[in-house]
Amino acid sequence: MRILVTNDDGINAPGLVTLEAIAAQLSDDVWVVAPAEEQSGAGHSLTLSQPVRVREVGPRRHAVKGTPTDCVMLALGAVMEGFKPDLILSGVNRGGNLAEDVTYSGTVSAAMEGCLAGIRSIALSQVMADYTAGMEDFSTALRHGPDIIRRVLTIDWPDGVLININFPPVKPGDVKGVRVTEQGFRDYGNIHLVKRIDPRGFPYYWHGFGKEKLVPGHETDLKAMHEACISVTPLHLDMTHYQTMGALRGALTPLAE
Ligand code: MN
């Protein structure tokens, strides 16, 4: 099995070291094509207005001046042309990709891109108890990642489906279990901006984090994190909301052909 490893935190991120260690337990044919710089929040964007540069920085190791989507495209179309991977792993992200995070996430988008190319793709993210730089703890992803990936690879995997795995912010031995979950819901409509003043007196803003909204009765990825479980969520790229099609046809009938 040939594995392509990528991420959105950049080729020097500690989570990439973890993911390479996970991949090494699954195969000895592992390739890294990752962004030269951090691309968190890049979503599924790709670079169209300037050239995309790729640089070999070591054996089977390439840095791309671009987004995670660029990385997957460059890997499949250039770096690994003619010997495409059987599996794409993206992460391990520094922080969760839960609920609507998946629409902003470069980590998940790299897996989406792999999925679009017909390659089985998995996004992995580690929720942190402590986000202090240098204190990041990926040990839970490292301990549990390989076995979960092995098991996930045994299922019949439909086209257009990717797998989103999140590890809870607890020590490896304190994980309560593995749960198949649905994408949760946050309250991102409630925008949370942090306003600060620069040394010259002008305001500037950081995106802060909004409150989570737990929806009772749903086995969501968010709930799994709260209950110290690993979440495994199947996502698909068909974003059509089929239940709304009937009502919409009704509303548009006088205008329809
Ligand atoms: Mn990230």
PDB file of C-alpha atoms and ligand atoms in Angstrom, residues 8-9 38 40 93-94 107, ligand 1:
ATOM      1  CA  ASP A   8      -2.811  21.985   6.609  1.00  0.00           C
ATOM      2  CA  ASP A   9      -0.497  22.909   9.503  1.00  0.00           C
ATOM      3  CA  GLU A  38       0.491  26.813   7.680  1.00  0.00           C
ATOM      4  CA  SER A  40      -5.308  26.148   8.590  1.00  0.00           C
ATOM      5  CA  ASN A  93      -4.306  18.462  12.747  1.00  0.00           C
ATOM      6  CA  ARG A  94      -3.412  20.569  15.760  1.00  0.00           C
ATOM      7  CA  THR A 107      -7.080  19.128   6.712  1.00  0.00           C
TER       8      THR A 107
HETATM    9 MN    MN B   1      -4.642  23.073  10.944  1.00  0.00          MN
END
